[in-house]
Amino acid sequence: MSENSTNELKEKLFTKKKNACLTLSDEEISIAYDFCEDYKKFLDVAKTEREAVKEAVMLAKANGFVEFDFDKKLKPGDKVYKVNRDKAILLAVIGTDDISEGVRISAAHIDSPRVDLKQNPVYEDSELALFKTHYYGGIKKYQWTTIPLSLHGVVYLENGEKVEINIGEQESDPVFCITDLLPHLAASQMKRPSSEVVKGEELNILIGSRPFKDDKESEKVKLNILKLLNEKYGILEDDFVSAELEAVPAFKAKDLGFDRSMVGAYGQDDRVCAYTALKAILDTTAPKKTAVTVLTDKEETGSDGNTGLNSSYLTYFLSDLAENMGAIPRHVISASECLSADVNAAVDPTFPDVTEARNASKINYGVVVTKFTGARGKSGTSDASAEYVYRVRDLLDKNGVVWQTGELGKVDIGGGGTVAQYIANLDIDVIDVGVPILSMHAPFEIASKVDTYMAYRAFKVFFAD
Ligand code: MN
Ligand code: MN
């Protein structure tokens, strides 16, 4: 066989997956870059699930969506949304096909790993005021020290008034910080196993140092902080009990790399898929199948709770849509299809050992289609059928969406889960589709711009199909 025909045979038989930056035109790449300008703005204003819901409602209204009213008959082209307890949101665009033939769902999560305040957080030690915290989601605790933190959330005062907190995001705002030991005195700390280099009870946030001027009283720094909080927000120490306050990195989303090919920011797991799935439904008009985007809470803690996808709120919403249009809810649900929109771990050249190169996802190779997640012998996952994988593969190929397959690390290394299994348990066909991420769950996560844009295109063509 000549060298030429060997090459031809290779070209015919071997995988055709390539780096998207090589296959896309310069124009397409610049569309992806432009797309990420608004994405970065979204990341900066939606750092918590509550803020993401608020932003989603704002964008939905601006795009003609109205609050879902069960008693108002829906018709094709209608755009509705429903908010679940300010922490999750469902959006739907009613299709022209009979809803009994199923709906198309994109499901992403808007909670991210962070540091929550405890219910009795304020204390003074060594004439400094601090917050006690309890971390949320899977974090490497040491990564959360010595970075500027902002404080987000709500406090319900004794009189029932709701106070919204957002401190540390404006240029003129103060920030907060978890301190760490200087290396000179850290010999014993550095001998701890890395999961304990900083322990959970050591994630204390520094919030002040200036004592209230009074020679007789103790806890004067704490007193001064509570005085400031009371003057500005009306907060008493006991009000923290009825509060949800979250400390997150205070820095803004930035272009990453000399070539600006990536975005570095807090909370891209999973707001990169939340934003793209949201944008896809906002840009969907008069689809055949009813399109639904759900942005959920509590994925990072296992999806339990009434704002997580292990609860019934998605089922109730789909049932409401079905009944509103005179269909049998379980028939609608069973005929539905879903893209579980969540991120995957990209190959990290510095730590290649945890991934298996032939099956791991790579930066710039497009949106990742993950057949299953879970751990060990595929436990704790929904394993998408070959039939459904083909369906999604064919859809993406036909529409020129650049995609790759991925898995969450080597077989015996670890693993993880997404919301896919909870949706599959409703008798819905589902597969994970999302963006590969470097430094996942760190305060500053990295995603590629072309992969992000391809995620948007994947959700968009799924709704339009
Ligand atoms: Mn995720
Ligand atoms: Mn995660």
Short mmCIF file of C-alpha atoms and ligand atoms in Angstrom, two decimals:
data_model
loop_
_atom_site.label_atom_id
_atom_site.label_comp_id
_atom_site.label_asym_id
_atom_site.label_seq_id
_atom_site.Cartn_x
_atom_site.Cartn_y
_atom_site.Cartn_z
CA MET A 1 0.00 0.00 0.00
CA SER A 2 1.36 3.44 -0.93
CA GLU A 3 1.86 6.15 1.63
CA ASN A 4 -0.98 8.11 0.04
CA SER A 5 -3.59 5.40 0.30
CA THR A 6 -2.52 4.64 3.90
CA ASN A 7 -3.20 8.27 4.72
CA GLU A 8 -6.53 8.13 2.94
CA LEU A 9 -7.51 5.04 4.87
CA LYS A 10 -6.49 6.67 8.13
CA GLU A 11 -8.46 9.77 7.27
CA LYS A 12 -11.48 7.63 6.51
CA LEU A 13 -11.35 5.36 9.56
CA PHE A 14 -9.77 7.29 12.43
CA THR A 15 -11.58 9.82 14.62
CA LYS A 16 -12.21 13.17 12.99
CA LYS A 17 -12.18 15.12 16.25
CA LYS A 18 -9.93 18.16 16.08
CA ASN A 19 -9.21 21.31 18.03
CA ALA A 20 -12.10 23.67 17.24
CA CYS A 21 -9.71 26.61 16.90
CA LEU A 22 -8.27 24.80 13.85
CA THR A 23 -11.57 23.84 12.24
CA LEU A 24 -13.64 26.98 12.85
CA SER A 25 -13.25 30.06 10.66
CA ASP A 26 -11.76 33.21 12.18
CA GLU A 27 -15.21 34.75 11.88
CA GLU A 28 -16.82 31.93 13.89
CA ILE A 29 -14.14 32.23 16.55
CA SER A 30 -14.73 35.96 16.85
CA ILE A 31 -18.49 35.28 17.26
CA ALA A 32 -17.57 32.98 20.16
CA TYR A 33 -15.35 35.68 21.69
CA ASP A 34 -18.17 38.25 21.37
CA PHE A 35 -20.65 35.83 22.91
CA CYS A 36 -18.44 35.60 26.01
CA GLU A 37 -18.51 39.37 26.61
CA ASP A 38 -22.11 39.12 27.86
CA TYR A 39 -21.27 35.82 29.56
CA LYS A 40 -18.60 37.57 31.67
CA LYS A 41 -21.10 40.27 32.64
CA PHE A 42 -23.54 37.56 33.73
CA LEU A 43 -20.84 35.92 35.89
CA ASP A 44 -20.14 39.24 37.63
CA VAL A 45 -23.77 39.96 38.54
CA ALA A 46 -24.87 36.37 39.24
CA LYS A 47 -22.44 35.01 41.81
CA THR A 48 -25.08 33.21 43.88
CA GLU A 49 -28.19 31.18 43.04
CA ARG A 50 -30.44 34.05 44.20
CA GLU A 51 -28.60 36.58 42.03
CA ALA A 52 -28.66 34.19 39.05
CA VAL A 53 -32.44 33.82 39.40
CA LYS A 54 -32.86 37.58 39.63
CA GLU A 55 -30.77 38.12 36.50
CA ALA A 56 -32.61 35.32 34.65
CA VAL A 57 -35.99 36.90 35.50
CA MET A 58 -34.76 40.28 34.30
CA LEU A 59 -33.50 38.83 31.00
CA ALA A 60 -36.64 36.69 30.58
CA LYS A 61 -38.95 39.68 31.00
CA ALA A 62 -36.87 41.69 28.56
CA ASN A 63 -37.36 38.84 26.05
CA GLY A 64 -41.13 38.67 26.36
CA PHE A 65 -41.50 36.01 29.07
CA VAL A 66 -44.30 36.39 31.63
CA GLU A 67 -44.84 34.67 34.95
CA PHE A 68 -46.59 31.31 34.49
CA ASP A 69 -50.26 31.40 35.46
CA PHE A 70 -51.86 27.93 35.57
CA ASP A 71 -55.31 29.39 34.93
CA LYS A 72 -54.30 31.14 31.73
CA LYS A 73 -54.54 28.83 28.70
CA LEU A 74 -51.16 28.42 26.99
CA LYS A 75 -50.75 28.48 23.22
CA PRO A 76 -47.80 27.93 20.84
CA GLY A 77 -45.23 30.71 21.04
CA ASP A 78 -46.09 31.67 24.63
CA LYS A 79 -43.08 32.31 26.86
CA VAL A 80 -43.47 31.71 30.59
CA TYR A 81 -41.27 31.38 33.68
CA LYS A 82 -41.74 30.23 37.24
CA VAL A 83 -39.43 30.96 40.17
CA ASN A 84 -38.94 28.43 42.96
CA ARG A 85 -38.22 30.14 46.31
CA ASP A 86 -35.90 32.74 44.70
CA LYS A 87 -33.24 30.03 44.19
CA ALA A 88 -34.31 28.14 41.07
CA ILE A 89 -36.16 29.08 37.91
CA LEU A 90 -38.01 27.27 35.13
CA LEU A 91 -38.57 28.86 31.72
CA ALA A 92 -40.69 27.49 28.89
CA VAL A 93 -41.45 28.40 25.28
CA ILE A 94 -44.59 26.60 24.14
CA GLY A 95 -44.15 24.58 20.96
CA THR A 96 -46.46 23.99 18.01
CA ASP A 97 -46.49 20.17 18.40
CA ASP A 98 -48.93 18.45 20.78
CA ILE A 99 -47.27 18.60 24.20
CA SER A 100 -48.14 14.90 24.68
CA GLU A 101 -45.20 14.21 22.35
CA GLY A 102 -42.88 15.51 25.08
CA VAL A 103 -40.83 18.62 25.83
CA ARG A 104 -37.13 19.40 25.43
CA ILE A 105 -35.39 20.22 28.70
CA SER A 106 -31.99 21.82 29.36
CA ALA A 107 -31.10 21.61 33.05
CA ALA A 108 -28.17 23.50 34.58
CA HIS A 109 -27.34 24.46 38.16
CA ILE A 110 -26.73 27.95 39.53
CA ASP A 111 -25.26 27.09 42.93
CA SER A 112 -21.45 26.92 43.18
CA PRO A 113 -18.99 25.92 45.90
CA ARG A 114 -18.55 28.74 48.40
CA VAL A 115 -18.24 29.60 52.09
CA ASP A 116 -21.55 30.10 53.96
CA LEU A 117 -21.86 31.97 57.26
CA LYS A 118 -22.95 29.94 60.27
CA GLN A 119 -26.17 31.01 62.02
CA ASN A 120 -24.26 32.57 64.92
CA PRO A 121 -21.29 33.88 62.95
CA VAL A 122 -19.93 37.05 64.57
CA TYR A 123 -17.19 36.80 67.19
CA GLU A 124 -14.14 38.63 68.48
CA ASP A 125 -10.74 37.11 69.19
CA SER A 126 -7.43 38.88 69.86
CA GLU A 127 -9.15 42.21 69.25
CA LEU A 128 -10.20 41.21 65.71
CA ALA A 129 -13.77 40.55 64.53
CA LEU A 130 -14.49 37.45 62.46
CA PHE A 131 -17.28 35.32 60.94
CA LYS A 132 -17.59 31.57 61.63
CA THR A 133 -18.39 29.70 58.41
CA HIS A 134 -19.49 26.35 57.03
CA TYR A 135 -18.30 25.61 53.50
CA TYR A 136 -20.79 24.61 50.80
CA GLY A 137 -19.97 21.96 48.18
CA GLY A 138 -16.70 20.19 47.49
CA ILE A 139 -13.77 22.55 48.00
CA LYS A 140 -10.03 22.34 48.59
CA LYS A 141 -10.26 24.47 51.73
CA TYR A 142 -6.75 25.91 51.47
CA GLN A 143 -7.67 27.55 48.10
CA TRP A 144 -10.16 29.83 49.85
CA THR A 145 -7.67 31.61 52.12
CA THR A 146 -5.92 34.92 51.34
CA ILE A 147 -8.21 35.92 48.47
CA PRO A 148 -10.61 38.88 48.51
CA LEU A 149 -14.14 37.71 49.37
CA SER A 150 -17.47 39.45 48.89
CA LEU A 151 -20.59 38.81 50.92
CA HIS A 152 -23.95 38.05 49.28
CA GLY A 153 -27.37 37.02 50.51
CA VAL A 154 -30.40 37.90 52.54
CA VAL A 155 -31.16 38.63 56.18
CA TYR A 156 -34.66 38.62 57.68
CA LEU A 157 -34.80 41.12 60.56
CA GLU A 158 -36.79 40.64 63.77
CA ASN A 159 -39.68 42.66 62.27
CA GLY A 160 -39.79 40.44 59.15
CA GLU A 161 -38.14 42.93 56.86
CA LYS A 162 -35.94 41.38 54.17
CA VAL A 163 -32.50 42.94 53.74
CA GLU A 164 -30.45 42.06 50.67
CA ILE A 165 -26.69 42.08 51.11
CA ASN A 166 -24.07 42.53 48.40
CA ILE A 167 -20.77 43.89 49.73
CA GLY A 168 -17.42 43.65 48.00
CA GLU A 169 -18.39 43.79 44.32
CA GLN A 170 -18.26 47.55 43.74
CA GLU A 171 -14.85 49.16 43.24
CA SER A 172 -15.36 51.30 46.38
CA ASP A 173 -16.63 48.41 48.56
CA PRO A 174 -14.51 46.80 51.26
CA VAL A 175 -13.75 43.07 50.91
CA PHE A 176 -13.24 40.27 53.43
CA CYS A 177 -10.61 37.56 53.79
CA ILE A 178 -9.79 34.20 55.37
CA THR A 179 -6.28 34.51 56.78
CA ASP A 180 -3.51 31.90 56.53
CA LEU A 181 -0.30 31.33 58.44
CA LEU A 182 2.97 32.85 57.25
CA PRO A 183 5.44 30.19 55.95
CA HIS A 184 7.94 31.15 58.66
CA LEU A 185 5.62 29.74 61.33
CA ALA A 186 3.85 27.08 59.29
CA ALA A 187 6.26 24.14 59.76
CA SER A 188 3.72 22.16 61.74
CA GLN A 189 0.74 23.24 59.60
CA MET A 190 2.57 22.13 56.44
CA LYS A 191 2.94 18.62 57.88
CA ARG A 192 -0.84 18.21 58.03
CA PRO A 193 -2.46 16.19 55.20
CA SER A 194 -3.54 18.63 52.48
CA SER A 195 -7.25 18.11 53.26
CA GLU A 196 -6.44 19.58 56.67
CA VAL A 197 -3.84 22.24 55.81
CA VAL A 198 -6.74 24.54 56.55
CA LYS A 199 -9.52 22.82 58.52
CA GLY A 200 -13.23 23.57 58.24
CA GLU A 201 -13.28 25.40 61.57
CA GLU A 202 -10.28 27.46 60.44
CA LEU A 203 -12.19 29.05 57.55
CA ASN A 204 -12.86 32.15 59.63
CA ILE A 205 -13.44 35.38 57.75
CA LEU A 206 -11.78 38.58 58.99
CA ILE A 207 -14.36 41.40 59.06
CA GLY A 208 -12.89 44.17 61.23
CA SER A 209 -10.26 45.40 63.66
CA ARG A 210 -11.32 48.80 65.02
CA PRO A 211 -12.64 48.79 68.58
CA PHE A 212 -15.58 50.83 69.77
CA LYS A 213 -14.19 53.63 71.98
CA ASP A 214 -15.10 52.66 75.52
CA ASP A 215 -12.49 51.65 78.11
CA LYS A 216 -14.71 49.45 80.25
CA GLU A 217 -16.47 47.12 77.79
CA SER A 218 -15.12 43.85 76.39
CA GLU A 219 -15.62 42.63 72.76
CA LYS A 220 -15.33 46.19 71.52
CA VAL A 221 -14.35 45.27 67.94
CA LYS A 222 -17.38 42.98 67.62
CA LEU A 223 -19.51 45.73 69.15
CA ASN A 224 -18.26 48.25 66.62
CA ILE A 225 -18.99 45.86 63.70
CA LEU A 226 -22.52 45.15 64.96
CA LYS A 227 -23.04 48.89 65.41
CA LEU A 228 -22.08 49.47 61.76
CA LEU A 229 -24.33 46.64 60.55
CA ASN A 230 -27.18 47.97 62.66
CA GLU A 231 -26.78 51.52 61.38
CA LYS A 232 -26.62 50.42 57.73
CA TYR A 233 -29.03 47.46 57.64
CA GLY A 234 -30.90 47.39 60.97
CA ILE A 235 -29.33 44.00 61.76
CA LEU A 236 -29.16 42.64 65.33
CA GLU A 237 -26.86 39.72 66.23
CA ASP A 238 -29.84 37.33 66.47
CA ASP A 239 -30.96 38.22 62.92
CA PHE A 240 -28.12 36.11 61.45
CA VAL A 241 -30.18 33.07 62.46
CA SER A 242 -32.74 33.93 59.78
CA ALA A 243 -30.16 34.74 57.12
CA GLU A 244 -28.43 33.09 54.18
CA LEU A 245 -25.10 34.80 53.69
CA GLU A 246 -22.53 33.46 51.26
CA ALA A 247 -18.89 34.51 50.91
CA VAL A 248 -17.62 34.19 47.33
CA PRO A 249 -14.49 35.43 45.53
CA ALA A 250 -14.71 39.20 44.99
CA PHE A 251 -12.78 39.24 41.71
CA LYS A 252 -14.39 39.78 38.33
CA ALA A 253 -14.52 37.52 35.27
CA LYS A 254 -11.51 38.10 33.02
CA ASP A 255 -10.15 37.02 29.65
CA LEU A 256 -7.39 34.50 30.22
CA GLY A 257 -4.26 34.06 28.11
CA PHE A 258 -2.35 36.33 25.72
CA ASP A 259 -4.77 35.15 23.01
CA ARG A 260 -7.82 35.85 25.25
CA SER A 261 -9.09 32.39 24.27
CA MET A 262 -10.40 31.51 27.74
CA VAL A 263 -12.48 33.01 30.54
CA GLY A 264 -11.24 32.89 34.13
CA ALA A 265 -13.90 33.47 36.79
CA TYR A 266 -15.59 32.24 39.93
CA GLY A 267 -18.58 29.91 39.60
CA GLN A 268 -18.28 28.72 35.98
CA ASP A 269 -19.40 25.30 37.33
CA ASP A 270 -22.12 25.56 36.42
CA ARG A 271 -22.99 29.09 35.37
CA VAL A 272 -21.25 28.48 32.05
CA CYS A 273 -24.04 26.00 31.27
CA ALA A 274 -26.70 28.02 33.11
CA TYR A 275 -25.94 31.10 31.02
CA THR A 276 -25.78 29.19 27.72
CA ALA A 277 -28.98 27.20 28.46
CA LEU A 278 -30.72 30.42 29.52
CA LYS A 279 -29.52 32.30 26.45
CA ALA A 280 -30.64 29.38 24.24
CA ILE A 281 -34.23 29.53 25.51
CA LEU A 282 -34.31 33.34 25.39
CA ASP A 283 -33.36 33.07 21.70
CA THR A 284 -35.97 30.37 20.96
CA THR A 285 -39.20 31.39 19.24
CA ALA A 286 -42.04 29.12 18.09
CA PRO A 287 -40.25 25.75 18.44
CA LYS A 288 -41.98 22.51 17.42
CA LYS A 289 -41.49 20.85 20.80
CA THR A 290 -42.05 22.93 23.92
CA ALA A 291 -38.63 24.08 25.20
CA VAL A 292 -37.85 24.17 28.92
CA THR A 293 -34.75 25.48 30.67
CA VAL A 294 -34.42 24.79 34.37
CA LEU A 295 -31.75 26.54 36.43
CA THR A 296 -31.58 24.65 39.69
CA ASP A 297 -30.06 25.03 43.13
CA LYS A 298 -28.33 22.51 45.46
CA GLU A 299 -26.52 20.44 42.83
CA GLU A 300 -23.23 20.91 44.66
CA THR A 301 -24.64 19.31 47.81
CA GLY A 302 -26.33 16.37 46.08
CA SER A 303 -29.55 17.94 44.66
CA ASP A 304 -31.61 17.31 47.82
CA GLY A 305 -33.92 19.98 49.26
CA ASN A 306 -36.93 21.71 47.74
CA THR A 307 -34.83 23.85 45.39
CA GLY A 308 -32.71 20.89 44.19
CA LEU A 309 -33.61 18.64 41.26
CA ASN A 310 -34.13 15.63 43.51
CA SER A 311 -37.33 17.40 44.63
CA SER A 312 -40.62 17.40 42.71
CA TYR A 313 -40.62 20.97 41.47
CA LEU A 314 -39.64 20.09 37.90
CA THR A 315 -42.29 17.32 37.79
CA TYR A 316 -44.92 19.73 39.11
CA PHE A 317 -44.03 22.36 36.52
CA LEU A 318 -44.14 19.88 33.62
CA SER A 319 -47.43 18.51 34.99
CA ASP A 320 -48.85 22.03 35.18
CA LEU A 321 -47.89 22.69 31.55
CA ALA A 322 -49.44 19.36 30.51
CA GLU A 323 -52.71 19.85 32.39
CA ASN A 324 -52.98 23.43 31.21
CA MET A 325 -52.94 22.12 27.65
CA GLY A 326 -55.20 19.18 28.33
CA ALA A 327 -52.55 16.46 28.24
CA ILE A 328 -51.81 13.65 30.69
CA PRO A 329 -48.75 14.75 32.73
CA ARG A 330 -47.00 11.37 32.89
CA HIS A 331 -47.33 10.95 29.13
CA VAL A 332 -45.68 14.33 28.58
CA ILE A 333 -42.90 13.57 31.05
CA SER A 334 -42.14 10.09 29.68
CA ALA A 335 -41.93 11.40 26.11
CA SER A 336 -39.56 14.22 27.05
CA GLU A 337 -35.84 14.53 26.35
CA CYS A 338 -33.20 16.33 28.39
CA LEU A 339 -29.70 17.70 28.12
CA SER A 340 -28.25 17.79 31.62
CA ALA A 341 -26.16 20.92 31.22
CA ASP A 342 -23.14 20.53 33.46
CA VAL A 343 -19.40 20.91 33.20
CA ASN A 344 -16.76 18.20 32.90
CA ALA A 345 -13.09 18.07 33.92
CA ALA A 346 -10.70 19.12 31.14
CA VAL A 347 -7.28 17.50 30.83
CA ASP A 348 -4.81 19.51 32.92
CA PRO A 349 -1.27 19.23 31.46
CA THR A 350 0.19 19.68 34.94
CA PHE A 351 -1.85 16.82 36.39
CA PRO A 352 -2.40 14.40 33.47
CA ASP A 353 -2.34 11.29 35.68
CA VAL A 354 -5.95 11.56 36.85
CA THR A 355 -7.42 11.54 33.36
CA GLU A 356 -7.24 8.93 30.61
CA ALA A 357 -6.20 10.89 27.54
CA ARG A 358 -8.25 8.94 24.97
CA ASN A 359 -11.52 9.59 26.79
CA ALA A 360 -11.04 12.80 28.74
CA SER A 361 -12.37 16.14 27.49
CA LYS A 362 -9.98 18.81 26.27
CA ILE A 363 -10.08 22.59 26.21
CA ASN A 364 -11.14 23.91 22.74
CA TYR A 365 -12.47 20.57 21.47
CA GLY A 366 -16.05 21.78 21.81
CA VAL A 367 -18.96 21.00 24.08
CA VAL A 368 -18.56 17.71 26.01
CA VAL A 369 -21.13 14.94 25.71
CA THR A 370 -20.75 12.68 28.75
CA LYS A 371 -22.59 9.35 28.51
CA PHE A 372 -22.31 8.65 32.23
CA THR A 373 -20.68 10.09 35.35
CA GLY A 374 -20.72 8.40 38.77
CA ALA A 375 -17.88 6.60 40.53
CA ARG A 376 -16.28 3.14 40.65
CA GLY A 377 -18.52 0.69 38.72
CA LYS A 378 -20.67 3.53 37.31
CA SER A 379 -22.49 3.91 40.62
CA GLY A 380 -24.62 6.99 41.22
CA THR A 381 -25.28 7.92 37.60
CA SER A 382 -27.65 7.75 34.68
CA ASP A 383 -25.92 5.92 31.82
CA ALA A 384 -27.44 7.31 28.62
CA SER A 385 -28.51 4.67 26.10
CA ALA A 386 -26.67 4.18 22.81
CA GLU A 387 -29.93 5.21 21.12
CA TYR A 388 -30.03 8.56 22.91
CA VAL A 389 -26.28 9.17 22.46
CA TYR A 390 -26.81 8.64 18.72
CA ARG A 391 -29.75 11.02 18.76
CA VAL A 392 -27.61 13.78 20.32
CA ARG A 393 -24.52 12.97 18.23
CA ASP A 394 -26.55 13.17 15.03
CA LEU A 395 -28.24 16.41 16.12
CA LEU A 396 -24.93 18.13 16.91
CA ASP A 397 -23.19 16.85 13.75
CA LYS A 398 -26.06 17.87 11.50
CA ASN A 399 -25.95 21.40 12.89
CA GLY A 400 -22.17 21.81 12.84
CA VAL A 401 -21.85 22.01 16.63
CA VAL A 402 -18.28 21.06 17.60
CA TRP A 403 -18.41 18.42 20.32
CA GLN A 404 -16.30 15.78 22.07
CA THR A 405 -16.90 12.98 24.53
CA GLY A 406 -15.60 13.03 28.07
CA GLU A 407 -15.53 11.18 31.35
CA LEU A 408 -14.95 12.37 34.91
CA GLY A 409 -11.42 11.07 35.44
CA LYS A 410 -9.76 7.66 35.30
CA VAL A 411 -11.91 4.68 36.31
CA ASP A 412 -10.56 4.17 39.83
CA ILE A 413 -9.54 7.76 40.61
CA GLY A 414 -12.74 9.39 41.79
CA GLY A 415 -15.84 10.55 39.98
CA GLY A 416 -18.84 12.72 40.55
CA GLY A 417 -22.47 13.23 39.68
CA THR A 418 -24.81 15.71 38.03
CA VAL A 419 -28.57 16.23 38.00
CA ALA A 420 -28.86 13.75 35.08
CA GLN A 421 -29.77 10.79 37.29
CA TYR A 422 -32.65 12.63 39.00
CA ILE A 423 -34.14 13.61 35.66
CA ALA A 424 -33.60 10.10 34.24
CA ASN A 425 -35.45 8.73 37.29
CA LEU A 426 -38.55 10.59 36.02
CA ASP A 427 -38.45 8.33 32.92
CA ILE A 428 -36.86 11.00 30.72
CA ASP A 429 -34.03 10.36 28.23
CA VAL A 430 -31.08 12.41 29.45
CA ILE A 431 -27.38 12.90 28.77
CA ASP A 432 -24.79 15.31 30.18
CA VAL A 433 -23.75 18.06 27.79
CA GLY A 434 -21.49 20.85 29.03
CA VAL A 435 -18.22 22.72 28.97
CA PRO A 436 -14.78 21.33 29.95
CA ILE A 437 -13.30 23.22 32.90
CA LEU A 438 -9.81 23.62 34.38
CA SER A 439 -9.45 24.12 38.15
CA MET A 440 -13.07 23.07 38.75
CA HIS A 441 -14.45 24.10 42.18
CA ALA A 442 -11.51 26.46 42.76
CA PRO A 443 -12.24 30.16 43.43
CA PHE A 444 -11.06 30.92 39.86
CA GLU A 445 -12.20 28.39 37.24
CA ILE A 446 -11.24 28.34 33.56
CA ALA A 447 -13.33 27.65 30.44
CA SER A 448 -12.62 28.08 26.74
CA LYS A 449 -14.60 30.64 24.76
CA VAL A 450 -15.24 28.38 21.76
CA ASP A 451 -16.40 25.54 24.05
CA THR A 452 -18.75 27.97 25.81
CA TYR A 453 -20.18 29.15 22.52
CA MET A 454 -20.61 25.55 21.34
CA ALA A 455 -22.58 24.77 24.52
CA TYR A 456 -24.96 27.62 23.65
CA ARG A 457 -25.29 26.27 20.11
CA ALA A 458 -25.93 22.72 21.40
CA PHE A 459 -28.83 23.86 23.63
CA LYS A 460 -30.15 26.09 20.87
CA VAL A 461 -30.27 23.39 18.18
CA PHE A 462 -31.80 20.95 20.71
CA PHE A 463 -34.69 23.38 21.24
CA ALA A 464 -34.99 24.15 17.51
CA ASP A 465 -34.90 20.52 16.36
MN MN B 1 -21.65 21.15 38.12
MN MN B 2 -19.59 21.06 40.78
#
